[in-house]
Amino acid sequence: MAERRSARREPRFLIIGAGMAGILSAVKLAEAGLTDFTVYEKADRLGGTWRENTYPGISCDVPSHLYCYSFAPEPNWSHHFSPGAEIQAYFENVAHSHDVEKFIEYGQEITRCWFEDGRWHLETANGETDEGDFLIAATGVLHHPAYPDIEGLDSFEGSCFHSARWDHDVPLAGRRIGVIGTGSTAIQVVSALVPTVGKLTLFQRTPQWIMPQENAAYTEEEKEYFRAEPEVLAAMRDEISTLFADTFSNAVIDADSPQLKMIEVVCRENLENSVHDSELREKLRPNYRAACKRLIMSEDFYAAIQKPNAELVTEPIERIEPKGVRTADGRLHELDVLALATGFKVDRFMRPIKIIGRGGVALDDAWAERPTAYLAISVPEFPNLFMLNGPNGPVGNFSLIEVAELQFAYIMQLVELFRSGRAREVSASRAATQKFDEDRVEAAKNTIWQTGCSSWYLDDRGVPAAWPWTFARFRDEMNEPRLDDFELV
Ligand code: NAP
């Protein structure tokens, strides 16, 4: 590995992960003239969640012109909501056009990071080491697949994989496919597969509210217009951002909001009007409020699940056997392929990397109860370690790209303290972190997430671990750090 220390008094950055947030970091650092950094990527390709999730039907349900960087608008999105492969290509293009690929080291899985003598040190699985002044964790949220704890899972004789590890070598056409789960992923998989497979069996533990959401293609004329009028594209992005926040992101944090009531009406009507068989309709009817779990957008799921080759199974899964899934009614659902759309371990963040802060404190210990971070960015006693899309930030109902951009601009203001010589070590104070935590737990009581359903938003106490305030408040917070909340050394 090349000599890393810069002769200048400018900081060196170690960035973990070349997904959306890692590429953002690289572009922004280079733009600021801070070119002493390396992005460590464990895989052989950038793209993060969009590299890993390639399941049939994958698309993003944040509007395309919002789900892209503000500094890299994309006039050529094919649809109002982009397919996953297009988003992956977008990140590759941005990394290329902004000339940041040269900063990425692929195939380098970081195993350990430790803060010693005022600097961050790291070690990779290959035994290589590096050091720098700042450690940026751009490791994503929905990253570690959660495998269901079902008896006999390993005994299945067909092909079995998690949705985030889709095996494209396995043929699907005409075959019997089982899908476990009814989250955003499963709904997209089912909608995409029913038209091609022999039989699709969906194993539902909990039904979901479905918001009908068309996904029209942009016409060539529209794309041409976006290409010719970049300011129109920028204005449209702002408009979508405001609309998205007003109708959705801000609605979910107030369980009594009129927008939520409207969403509920739309979802109920969607169910009533789209599902014709009353027995099936009741099986698909949730007994909790819409958007309590992450709301699902789909224009074709209800149509798909009513096709003759689709079956919704609501009997609990008893075990998995070599030939298929045995449900509690004793029935064996014979399958060739079993897809586990069972979600992610959302409390891992940059772990399993061993992260050791000031005085030898391990992040695993600091987070022994649950992960937490001041404003989702900084952890007491972990100086100069900053997270993008860290714990308790806005997730699920926001454009994570917009969130990361705001966070990065905030982090750069903290970095400025170092550059100007005001502080060599910057981390949130314990008191400020505790206050932030108490405030968010209190505010979370008003959110739709805490109205009586289980979801990945909830921590082990049943408290929503997500940002419980408006997006405007997040923007305000990210505007300028309150230095009283930090410990500067
Ligand atoms: P998820 O929302 O966590 O859903 C996991 C599903 O698996 C749930 O239906 C859960 O049932 C079921 N499940 C888990 N363990 C099970 C078991 N042992 N037996 C039976 N069922 C089991 O995961 P996801 O669908 O992958 O989505 C995660 C998040 O990723 C989404 O909420 C969203 O934020 C994001 N995402 C977005 C998009 C998009 O933009 N369109 C697409 C995909 C994902 P219960 O409900 O009963 O727990």
PDB file of C-alpha atoms in Angstrom, residues 227-476:
ATOM      1  CA  ARG A 227     -31.348  17.369 -21.019  1.00  0.00           C
ATOM      2  CA  ALA A 228     -31.936  20.759 -22.623  1.00  0.00           C
ATOM      3  CA  GLU A 229     -33.208  22.509 -19.497  1.00  0.00           C
ATOM      4  CA  PRO A 230     -31.088  21.551 -16.478  1.00  0.00           C
ATOM      5  CA  GLU A 231     -32.655  24.300 -14.375  1.00  0.00           C
ATOM      6  CA  VAL A 232     -36.080  22.764 -14.978  1.00  0.00           C
ATOM      7  CA  LEU A 233     -34.693  19.451 -13.757  1.00  0.00           C
ATOM      8  CA  ALA A 234     -33.276  21.113 -10.640  1.00  0.00           C
ATOM      9  CA  ALA A 235     -36.571  22.894  -9.925  1.00  0.00           C
ATOM     10  CA  MET A 236     -38.435  19.626 -10.411  1.00  0.00           C
ATOM     11  CA  ARG A 237     -36.144  17.903  -7.930  1.00  0.00           C
ATOM     12  CA  ASP A 238     -36.873  20.587  -5.320  1.00  0.00           C
ATOM     13  CA  GLU A 239     -40.576  20.278  -6.012  1.00  0.00           C
ATOM     14  CA  ILE A 240     -40.522  16.498  -5.651  1.00  0.00           C
ATOM     15  CA  SER A 241     -38.483  16.796  -2.462  1.00  0.00           C
ATOM     16  CA  THR A 242     -41.016  19.179  -0.906  1.00  0.00           C
ATOM     17  CA  LEU A 243     -43.957  17.117  -2.086  1.00  0.00           C
ATOM     18  CA  PHE A 244     -42.385  13.887  -0.833  1.00  0.00           C
ATOM     19  CA  ALA A 245     -41.689  15.447   2.576  1.00  0.00           C
ATOM     20  CA  ASP A 246     -45.134  17.057   2.901  1.00  0.00           C
ATOM     21  CA  THR A 247     -47.218  14.117   1.791  1.00  0.00           C
ATOM     22  CA  PHE A 248     -45.170  11.303   3.185  1.00  0.00           C
ATOM     23  CA  SER A 249     -42.030  11.801   5.275  1.00  0.00           C
ATOM     24  CA  ASN A 250     -43.685  14.355   7.534  1.00  0.00           C
ATOM     25  CA  ALA A 251     -46.938  12.405   7.702  1.00  0.00           C
ATOM     26  CA  VAL A 252     -45.478   9.253   9.242  1.00  0.00           C
ATOM     27  CA  ILE A 253     -44.115  11.110  12.248  1.00  0.00           C
ATOM     28  CA  ASP A 254     -47.584  12.305  13.252  1.00  0.00           C
ATOM     29  CA  ALA A 255     -49.994   9.422  13.674  1.00  0.00           C
ATOM     30  CA  ASP A 256     -52.936  11.852  13.626  1.00  0.00           C
ATOM     31  CA  SER A 257     -51.900  13.730  10.509  1.00  0.00           C
ATOM     32  CA  PRO A 258     -54.559  14.265   7.810  1.00  0.00           C
ATOM     33  CA  GLN A 259     -52.074  13.017   5.181  1.00  0.00           C
ATOM     34  CA  LEU A 260     -51.841   9.682   6.974  1.00  0.00           C
ATOM     35  CA  LYS A 261     -55.604   9.384   7.122  1.00  0.00           C
ATOM     36  CA  MET A 262     -55.632  10.019   3.384  1.00  0.00           C
ATOM     37  CA  ILE A 263     -52.968   7.361   2.825  1.00  0.00           C
ATOM     38  CA  GLU A 264     -55.095   4.935   4.850  1.00  0.00           C
ATOM     39  CA  VAL A 265     -58.171   5.665   2.745  1.00  0.00           C
ATOM     40  CA  VAL A 266     -56.234   5.158  -0.479  1.00  0.00           C
ATOM     41  CA  CYS A 267     -54.726   1.860   0.732  1.00  0.00           C
ATOM     42  CA  ARG A 268     -58.092   0.554   1.942  1.00  0.00           C
ATOM     43  CA  GLU A 269     -59.770   1.449  -1.348  1.00  0.00           C
ATOM     44  CA  ASN A 270     -56.923  -0.202  -3.203  1.00  0.00           C
ATOM     45  CA  LEU A 271     -57.561  -3.431  -1.323  1.00  0.00           C
ATOM     46  CA  GLU A 272     -61.360  -3.268  -1.651  1.00  0.00           C
ATOM     47  CA  ASN A 273     -61.318  -2.394  -5.341  1.00  0.00           C
ATOM     48  CA  SER A 274     -58.458  -4.592  -6.484  1.00  0.00           C
ATOM     49  CA  VAL A 275     -59.017  -7.909  -4.724  1.00  0.00           C
ATOM     50  CA  HIS A 276     -62.206  -9.571  -5.879  1.00  0.00           C
ATOM     51  CA  ASP A 277     -62.356 -12.758  -3.839  1.00  0.00           C
ATOM     52  CA  SER A 278     -63.559 -11.875  -0.341  1.00  0.00           C
ATOM     53  CA  GLU A 279     -61.604 -14.671   1.363  1.00  0.00           C
ATOM     54  CA  LEU A 280     -58.358 -13.600  -0.279  1.00  0.00           C
ATOM     55  CA  ARG A 281     -59.179  -9.958   0.465  1.00  0.00           C
ATOM     56  CA  GLU A 282     -59.519 -10.685   4.182  1.00  0.00           C
ATOM     57  CA  LYS A 283     -56.261 -12.619   4.202  1.00  0.00           C
ATOM     58  CA  LEU A 284     -54.574  -9.583   2.686  1.00  0.00           C
ATOM     59  CA  ARG A 285     -56.155  -7.094   5.102  1.00  0.00           C
ATOM     60  CA  PRO A 286     -53.746  -5.839   7.769  1.00  0.00           C
ATOM     61  CA  ASN A 287     -54.990  -5.309  11.330  1.00  0.00           C
ATOM     62  CA  TYR A 288     -52.763  -2.289  11.931  1.00  0.00           C
ATOM     63  CA  ARG A 289     -52.643   1.186  10.474  1.00  0.00           C
ATOM     64  CA  ALA A 290     -51.221   1.976   7.040  1.00  0.00           C
ATOM     65  CA  ALA A 291     -47.565   3.110   7.130  1.00  0.00           C
ATOM     66  CA  CYS A 292     -47.024   1.578  10.601  1.00  0.00           C
ATOM     67  CA  LYS A 293     -44.774  -0.839   8.785  1.00  0.00           C
ATOM     68  CA  ARG A 294     -42.859   0.714   5.946  1.00  0.00           C
ATOM     69  CA  LEU A 295     -45.541   1.500   3.386  1.00  0.00           C
ATOM     70  CA  ILE A 296     -45.386  -0.541   0.220  1.00  0.00           C
ATOM     71  CA  MET A 297     -45.895   1.039  -3.170  1.00  0.00           C
ATOM     72  CA  SER A 298     -47.046  -1.263  -5.924  1.00  0.00           C
ATOM     73  CA  GLU A 299     -49.255  -1.026  -8.953  1.00  0.00           C
ATOM     74  CA  ASP A 300     -49.350  -4.711  -9.735  1.00  0.00           C
ATOM     75  CA  PHE A 301     -49.047  -6.857  -6.590  1.00  0.00           C
ATOM     76  CA  TYR A 302     -52.782  -7.388  -6.081  1.00  0.00           C
ATOM     77  CA  ALA A 303     -53.185  -8.331  -9.735  1.00  0.00           C
ATOM     78  CA  ALA A 304     -50.255 -10.748  -9.477  1.00  0.00           C
ATOM     79  CA  ILE A 305     -51.417 -12.536  -6.347  1.00  0.00           C
ATOM     80  CA  GLN A 306     -54.850 -13.132  -7.939  1.00  0.00           C
ATOM     81  CA  LYS A 307     -53.422 -14.939 -10.956  1.00  0.00           C
ATOM     82  CA  PRO A 308     -54.252 -18.641 -11.195  1.00  0.00           C
ATOM     83  CA  ASN A 309     -50.590 -19.637 -10.773  1.00  0.00           C
ATOM     84  CA  ALA A 310     -50.201 -17.618  -7.553  1.00  0.00           C
ATOM     85  CA  GLU A 311     -51.119 -18.748  -4.066  1.00  0.00           C
ATOM     86  CA  LEU A 312     -51.121 -16.791  -0.821  1.00  0.00           C
ATOM     87  CA  VAL A 313     -50.377 -19.025   2.152  1.00  0.00           C
ATOM     88  CA  THR A 314     -51.201 -17.588   5.554  1.00  0.00           C
ATOM     89  CA  GLU A 315     -50.850 -20.750   7.636  1.00  0.00           C
ATOM     90  CA  PRO A 316     -47.679 -20.351   9.717  1.00  0.00           C
ATOM     91  CA  ILE A 317     -44.585 -22.118   8.437  1.00  0.00           C
ATOM     92  CA  GLU A 318     -43.839 -25.121  10.625  1.00  0.00           C
ATOM     93  CA  ARG A 319     -40.606 -26.227   9.035  1.00  0.00           C
ATOM     94  CA  ILE A 320     -38.738 -26.535   5.803  1.00  0.00           C
ATOM     95  CA  GLU A 321     -38.260 -29.999   4.370  1.00  0.00           C
ATOM     96  CA  PRO A 322     -36.195 -31.317   1.456  1.00  0.00           C
ATOM     97  CA  LYS A 323     -39.143 -30.969  -0.931  1.00  0.00           C
ATOM     98  CA  GLY A 324     -40.606 -27.680   0.269  1.00  0.00           C
ATOM     99  CA  VAL A 325     -42.332 -25.803   3.064  1.00  0.00           C
ATOM    100  CA  ARG A 326     -44.557 -27.566   5.593  1.00  0.00           C
ATOM    101  CA  THR A 327     -47.196 -25.305   7.123  1.00  0.00           C
ATOM    102  CA  ALA A 328     -48.987 -25.711  10.445  1.00  0.00           C
ATOM    103  CA  ASP A 329     -52.056 -27.268   8.766  1.00  0.00           C
ATOM    104  CA  GLY A 330     -49.827 -30.203   7.809  1.00  0.00           C
ATOM    105  CA  ARG A 331     -49.683 -29.296   4.118  1.00  0.00           C
ATOM    106  CA  LEU A 332     -46.401 -29.617   2.221  1.00  0.00           C
ATOM    107  CA  HIS A 333     -45.937 -26.877  -0.381  1.00  0.00           C
ATOM    108  CA  GLU A 334     -43.563 -28.481  -2.861  1.00  0.00           C
ATOM    109  CA  LEU A 335     -41.057 -26.072  -4.356  1.00  0.00           C
ATOM    110  CA  ASP A 336     -38.076 -25.910  -6.718  1.00  0.00           C
ATOM    111  CA  VAL A 337     -36.810 -22.559  -5.474  1.00  0.00           C
ATOM    112  CA  LEU A 338     -37.219 -20.769  -2.167  1.00  0.00           C
ATOM    113  CA  ALA A 339     -36.507 -17.016  -1.961  1.00  0.00           C
ATOM    114  CA  LEU A 340     -36.072 -15.540   1.501  1.00  0.00           C
ATOM    115  CA  ALA A 341     -37.295 -11.941   1.341  1.00  0.00           C
ATOM    116  CA  THR A 342     -36.926 -11.760   5.091  1.00  0.00           C
ATOM    117  CA  GLY A 343     -35.245  -8.388   5.466  1.00  0.00           C
ATOM    118  CA  PHE A 344     -32.078  -7.214   7.140  1.00  0.00           C
ATOM    119  CA  LYS A 345     -30.353  -6.997  10.507  1.00  0.00           C
ATOM    120  CA  VAL A 346     -30.738  -3.272  10.866  1.00  0.00           C
ATOM    121  CA  ASP A 347     -28.788  -2.740  14.076  1.00  0.00           C
ATOM    122  CA  ARG A 348     -25.384  -3.740  12.708  1.00  0.00           C
ATOM    123  CA  PHE A 349     -24.281  -0.623  10.800  1.00  0.00           C
ATOM    124  CA  MET A 350     -20.481  -0.827  10.296  1.00  0.00           C
ATOM    125  CA  ARG A 351     -20.184  -3.955  12.415  1.00  0.00           C
ATOM    126  CA  PRO A 352     -18.826  -6.692  12.320  1.00  0.00           C
ATOM    127  CA  ILE A 353     -15.811  -4.387  11.927  1.00  0.00           C
ATOM    128  CA  LYS A 354     -14.225  -4.120  15.371  1.00  0.00           C
ATOM    129  CA  ILE A 355     -14.101  -0.426  16.141  1.00  0.00           C
ATOM    130  CA  ILE A 356     -12.087   0.767  19.109  1.00  0.00           C
ATOM    131  CA  GLY A 357     -12.342   4.376  20.221  1.00  0.00           C
ATOM    132  CA  ARG A 358     -10.529   6.574  22.681  1.00  0.00           C
ATOM    133  CA  GLY A 359      -9.089   4.753  25.674  1.00  0.00           C
ATOM    134  CA  GLY A 360      -9.740   1.328  24.166  1.00  0.00           C
ATOM    135  CA  VAL A 361     -13.536   1.500  24.321  1.00  0.00           C
ATOM    136  CA  ALA A 362     -15.129  -0.900  21.838  1.00  0.00           C
ATOM    137  CA  LEU A 363     -18.096   0.209  19.740  1.00  0.00           C
ATOM    138  CA  ASP A 364     -19.700  -3.147  20.529  1.00  0.00           C
ATOM    139  CA  ASP A 365     -19.611  -2.168  24.201  1.00  0.00           C
ATOM    140  CA  ALA A 366     -20.720   1.402  23.618  1.00  0.00           C
ATOM    141  CA  TRP A 367     -23.643  -0.059  21.659  1.00  0.00           C
ATOM    142  CA  ALA A 368     -24.175  -3.029  23.976  1.00  0.00           C
ATOM    143  CA  GLU A 369     -27.805  -2.006  24.567  1.00  0.00           C
ATOM    144  CA  ARG A 370     -28.482  -0.688  21.095  1.00  0.00           C
ATOM    145  CA  PRO A 371     -26.804   1.505  18.502  1.00  0.00           C
ATOM    146  CA  THR A 372     -27.137   5.209  19.013  1.00  0.00           C
ATOM    147  CA  ALA A 373     -25.373   8.291  17.751  1.00  0.00           C
ATOM    148  CA  TYR A 374     -25.725  12.010  18.217  1.00  0.00           C
ATOM    149  CA  LEU A 375     -27.778  13.215  15.235  1.00  0.00           C
ATOM    150  CA  ALA A 376     -27.040   9.815  13.648  1.00  0.00           C
ATOM    151  CA  ILE A 377     -23.481  10.999  13.003  1.00  0.00           C
ATOM    152  CA  SER A 378     -21.165  10.951  16.010  1.00  0.00           C
ATOM    153  CA  VAL A 379     -20.594   8.641  18.999  1.00  0.00           C
ATOM    154  CA  PRO A 380     -19.032   9.873  22.279  1.00  0.00           C
ATOM    155  CA  GLU A 381     -15.447   8.669  22.737  1.00  0.00           C
ATOM    156  CA  PHE A 382     -15.102   7.862  19.032  1.00  0.00           C
ATOM    157  CA  PRO A 383     -13.428  11.089  17.928  1.00  0.00           C
ATOM    158  CA  ASN A 384     -13.222  11.907  14.234  1.00  0.00           C
ATOM    159  CA  LEU A 385     -15.436   8.957  13.371  1.00  0.00           C
ATOM    160  CA  PHE A 386     -18.507  10.109  11.489  1.00  0.00           C
ATOM    161  CA  MET A 387     -21.345   8.062  10.094  1.00  0.00           C
ATOM    162  CA  LEU A 388     -23.502   8.600   7.058  1.00  0.00           C
ATOM    163  CA  ASN A 389     -26.987   7.139   7.490  1.00  0.00           C
ATOM    164  CA  GLY A 390     -26.059   6.044  10.996  1.00  0.00           C
ATOM    165  CA  PRO A 391     -28.468   4.983  13.758  1.00  0.00           C
ATOM    166  CA  ASN A 392     -31.611   6.997  14.500  1.00  0.00           C
ATOM    167  CA  GLY A 393     -31.414   9.075  11.354  1.00  0.00           C
ATOM    168  CA  PRO A 394     -34.081   9.492   8.722  1.00  0.00           C
ATOM    169  CA  VAL A 395     -34.605   6.110   7.023  1.00  0.00           C
ATOM    170  CA  GLY A 396     -37.291   4.284   5.123  1.00  0.00           C
ATOM    171  CA  ASN A 397     -39.418   7.263   4.233  1.00  0.00           C
ATOM    172  CA  PHE A 398     -36.806   9.623   2.855  1.00  0.00           C
ATOM    173  CA  SER A 399     -34.328   9.794   0.016  1.00  0.00           C
ATOM    174  CA  LEU A 400     -31.252   8.452   1.767  1.00  0.00           C
ATOM    175  CA  ILE A 401     -29.206  10.301  -0.831  1.00  0.00           C
ATOM    176  CA  GLU A 402     -30.641  13.642   0.258  1.00  0.00           C
ATOM    177  CA  VAL A 403     -30.045  12.632   3.873  1.00  0.00           C
ATOM    178  CA  ALA A 404     -26.410  11.661   3.240  1.00  0.00           C
ATOM    179  CA  GLU A 405     -25.693  14.864   1.332  1.00  0.00           C
ATOM    180  CA  LEU A 406     -26.929  16.976   4.243  1.00  0.00           C
ATOM    181  CA  GLN A 407     -24.962  14.848   6.705  1.00  0.00           C
ATOM    182  CA  PHE A 408     -21.794  15.094   4.683  1.00  0.00           C
ATOM    183  CA  ALA A 409     -22.019  18.904   4.511  1.00  0.00           C
ATOM    184  CA  TYR A 410     -22.419  18.894   8.303  1.00  0.00           C
ATOM    185  CA  ILE A 411     -19.433  16.583   8.751  1.00  0.00           C
ATOM    186  CA  MET A 412     -17.322  18.869   6.576  1.00  0.00           C
ATOM    187  CA  GLN A 413     -18.011  21.681   9.029  1.00  0.00           C
ATOM    188  CA  LEU A 414     -16.660  19.485  11.815  1.00  0.00           C
ATOM    189  CA  VAL A 415     -13.645  18.647   9.686  1.00  0.00           C
ATOM    190  CA  GLU A 416     -13.100  22.376   9.288  1.00  0.00           C
ATOM    191  CA  LEU A 417     -12.402  22.564  13.027  1.00  0.00           C
ATOM    192  CA  PHE A 418      -9.453  20.262  12.404  1.00  0.00           C
ATOM    193  CA  ARG A 419      -8.244  22.092   9.323  1.00  0.00           C
ATOM    194  CA  SER A 420      -8.367  25.455  11.025  1.00  0.00           C
ATOM    195  CA  GLY A 421      -6.394  24.077  13.960  1.00  0.00           C
ATOM    196  CA  ARG A 422      -9.265  24.573  16.404  1.00  0.00           C
ATOM    197  CA  ALA A 423      -9.483  20.906  17.374  1.00  0.00           C
ATOM    198  CA  ARG A 424      -7.633  17.739  16.561  1.00  0.00           C
ATOM    199  CA  GLU A 425     -10.359  15.476  17.914  1.00  0.00           C
ATOM    200  CA  VAL A 426     -14.080  16.020  17.536  1.00  0.00           C
ATOM    201  CA  SER A 427     -16.830  13.833  18.969  1.00  0.00           C
ATOM    202  CA  ALA A 428     -20.307  14.357  20.346  1.00  0.00           C
ATOM    203  CA  SER A 429     -20.456  14.804  24.102  1.00  0.00           C
ATOM    204  CA  ARG A 430     -22.141  12.178  26.250  1.00  0.00           C
ATOM    205  CA  ALA A 431     -24.620  14.700  27.590  1.00  0.00           C
ATOM    206  CA  ALA A 432     -25.689  15.872  24.123  1.00  0.00           C
ATOM    207  CA  THR A 433     -26.007  12.308  22.879  1.00  0.00           C
ATOM    208  CA  GLN A 434     -28.094  11.301  25.863  1.00  0.00           C
ATOM    209  CA  LYS A 435     -30.347  14.348  25.445  1.00  0.00           C
ATOM    210  CA  PHE A 436     -30.762  13.628  21.733  1.00  0.00           C
ATOM    211  CA  ASP A 437     -31.690  10.050  22.581  1.00  0.00           C
ATOM    212  CA  GLU A 438     -34.231  11.029  25.225  1.00  0.00           C
ATOM    213  CA  ASP A 439     -35.809  13.610  22.944  1.00  0.00           C
ATOM    214  CA  ARG A 440     -36.123  11.235  20.026  1.00  0.00           C
ATOM    215  CA  VAL A 441     -37.594   8.445  22.147  1.00  0.00           C
ATOM    216  CA  GLU A 442     -40.190  10.899  23.449  1.00  0.00           C
ATOM    217  CA  ALA A 443     -40.963  12.270  19.978  1.00  0.00           C
ATOM    218  CA  ALA A 444     -41.227   8.746  18.557  1.00  0.00           C
ATOM    219  CA  LYS A 445     -44.356   8.182  20.649  1.00  0.00           C
ATOM    220  CA  ASN A 446     -46.287  10.351  18.180  1.00  0.00           C
ATOM    221  CA  THR A 447     -45.195   8.440  15.129  1.00  0.00           C
ATOM    222  CA  ILE A 448     -47.239   5.972  13.132  1.00  0.00           C
ATOM    223  CA  TRP A 449     -44.508   3.366  13.721  1.00  0.00           C
ATOM    224  CA  GLN A 450     -45.509   3.034  17.337  1.00  0.00           C
ATOM    225  CA  THR A 451     -49.209   2.401  16.764  1.00  0.00           C
ATOM    226  CA  GLY A 452     -49.154  -1.356  17.158  1.00  0.00           C
ATOM    227  CA  CYS A 453     -47.279  -3.328  14.546  1.00  0.00           C
ATOM    228  CA  SER A 454     -43.865  -4.920  14.390  1.00  0.00           C
ATOM    229  CA  SER A 455     -41.364  -3.603  11.885  1.00  0.00           C
ATOM    230  CA  TRP A 456     -37.684  -3.078  11.302  1.00  0.00           C
ATOM    231  CA  TYR A 457     -38.070   0.504  12.532  1.00  0.00           C
ATOM    232  CA  LEU A 458     -38.513  -0.724  16.092  1.00  0.00           C
ATOM    233  CA  ASP A 459     -35.626  -1.514  18.401  1.00  0.00           C
ATOM    234  CA  ASP A 460     -35.615  -4.366  20.902  1.00  0.00           C
ATOM    235  CA  ARG A 461     -37.748  -2.266  23.281  1.00  0.00           C
ATOM    236  CA  GLY A 462     -40.335  -1.556  20.586  1.00  0.00           C
ATOM    237  CA  VAL A 463     -39.146   2.055  20.276  1.00  0.00           C
ATOM    238  CA  PRO A 464     -38.799   3.417  16.742  1.00  0.00           C
ATOM    239  CA  ALA A 465     -35.096   3.849  16.025  1.00  0.00           C
ATOM    240  CA  ALA A 466     -35.706   6.287  13.187  1.00  0.00           C
ATOM    241  CA  TRP A 467     -35.750  10.095  12.993  1.00  0.00           C
ATOM    242  CA  PRO A 468     -39.085  11.058  14.574  1.00  0.00           C
ATOM    243  CA  TRP A 469     -39.213  14.682  13.449  1.00  0.00           C
ATOM    244  CA  THR A 470     -39.862  16.534  10.197  1.00  0.00           C
ATOM    245  CA  PHE A 471     -37.439  16.638   7.330  1.00  0.00           C
ATOM    246  CA  ALA A 472     -37.279  20.423   7.777  1.00  0.00           C
ATOM    247  CA  ARG A 473     -35.965  19.861  11.298  1.00  0.00           C
ATOM    248  CA  PHE A 474     -33.359  17.489   9.975  1.00  0.00           C
ATOM    249  CA  ARG A 475     -32.301  20.068   7.399  1.00  0.00           C
ATOM    250  CA  ASP A 476     -32.065  22.719  10.139  1.00  0.00           C
TER     251      ASP A 476
END
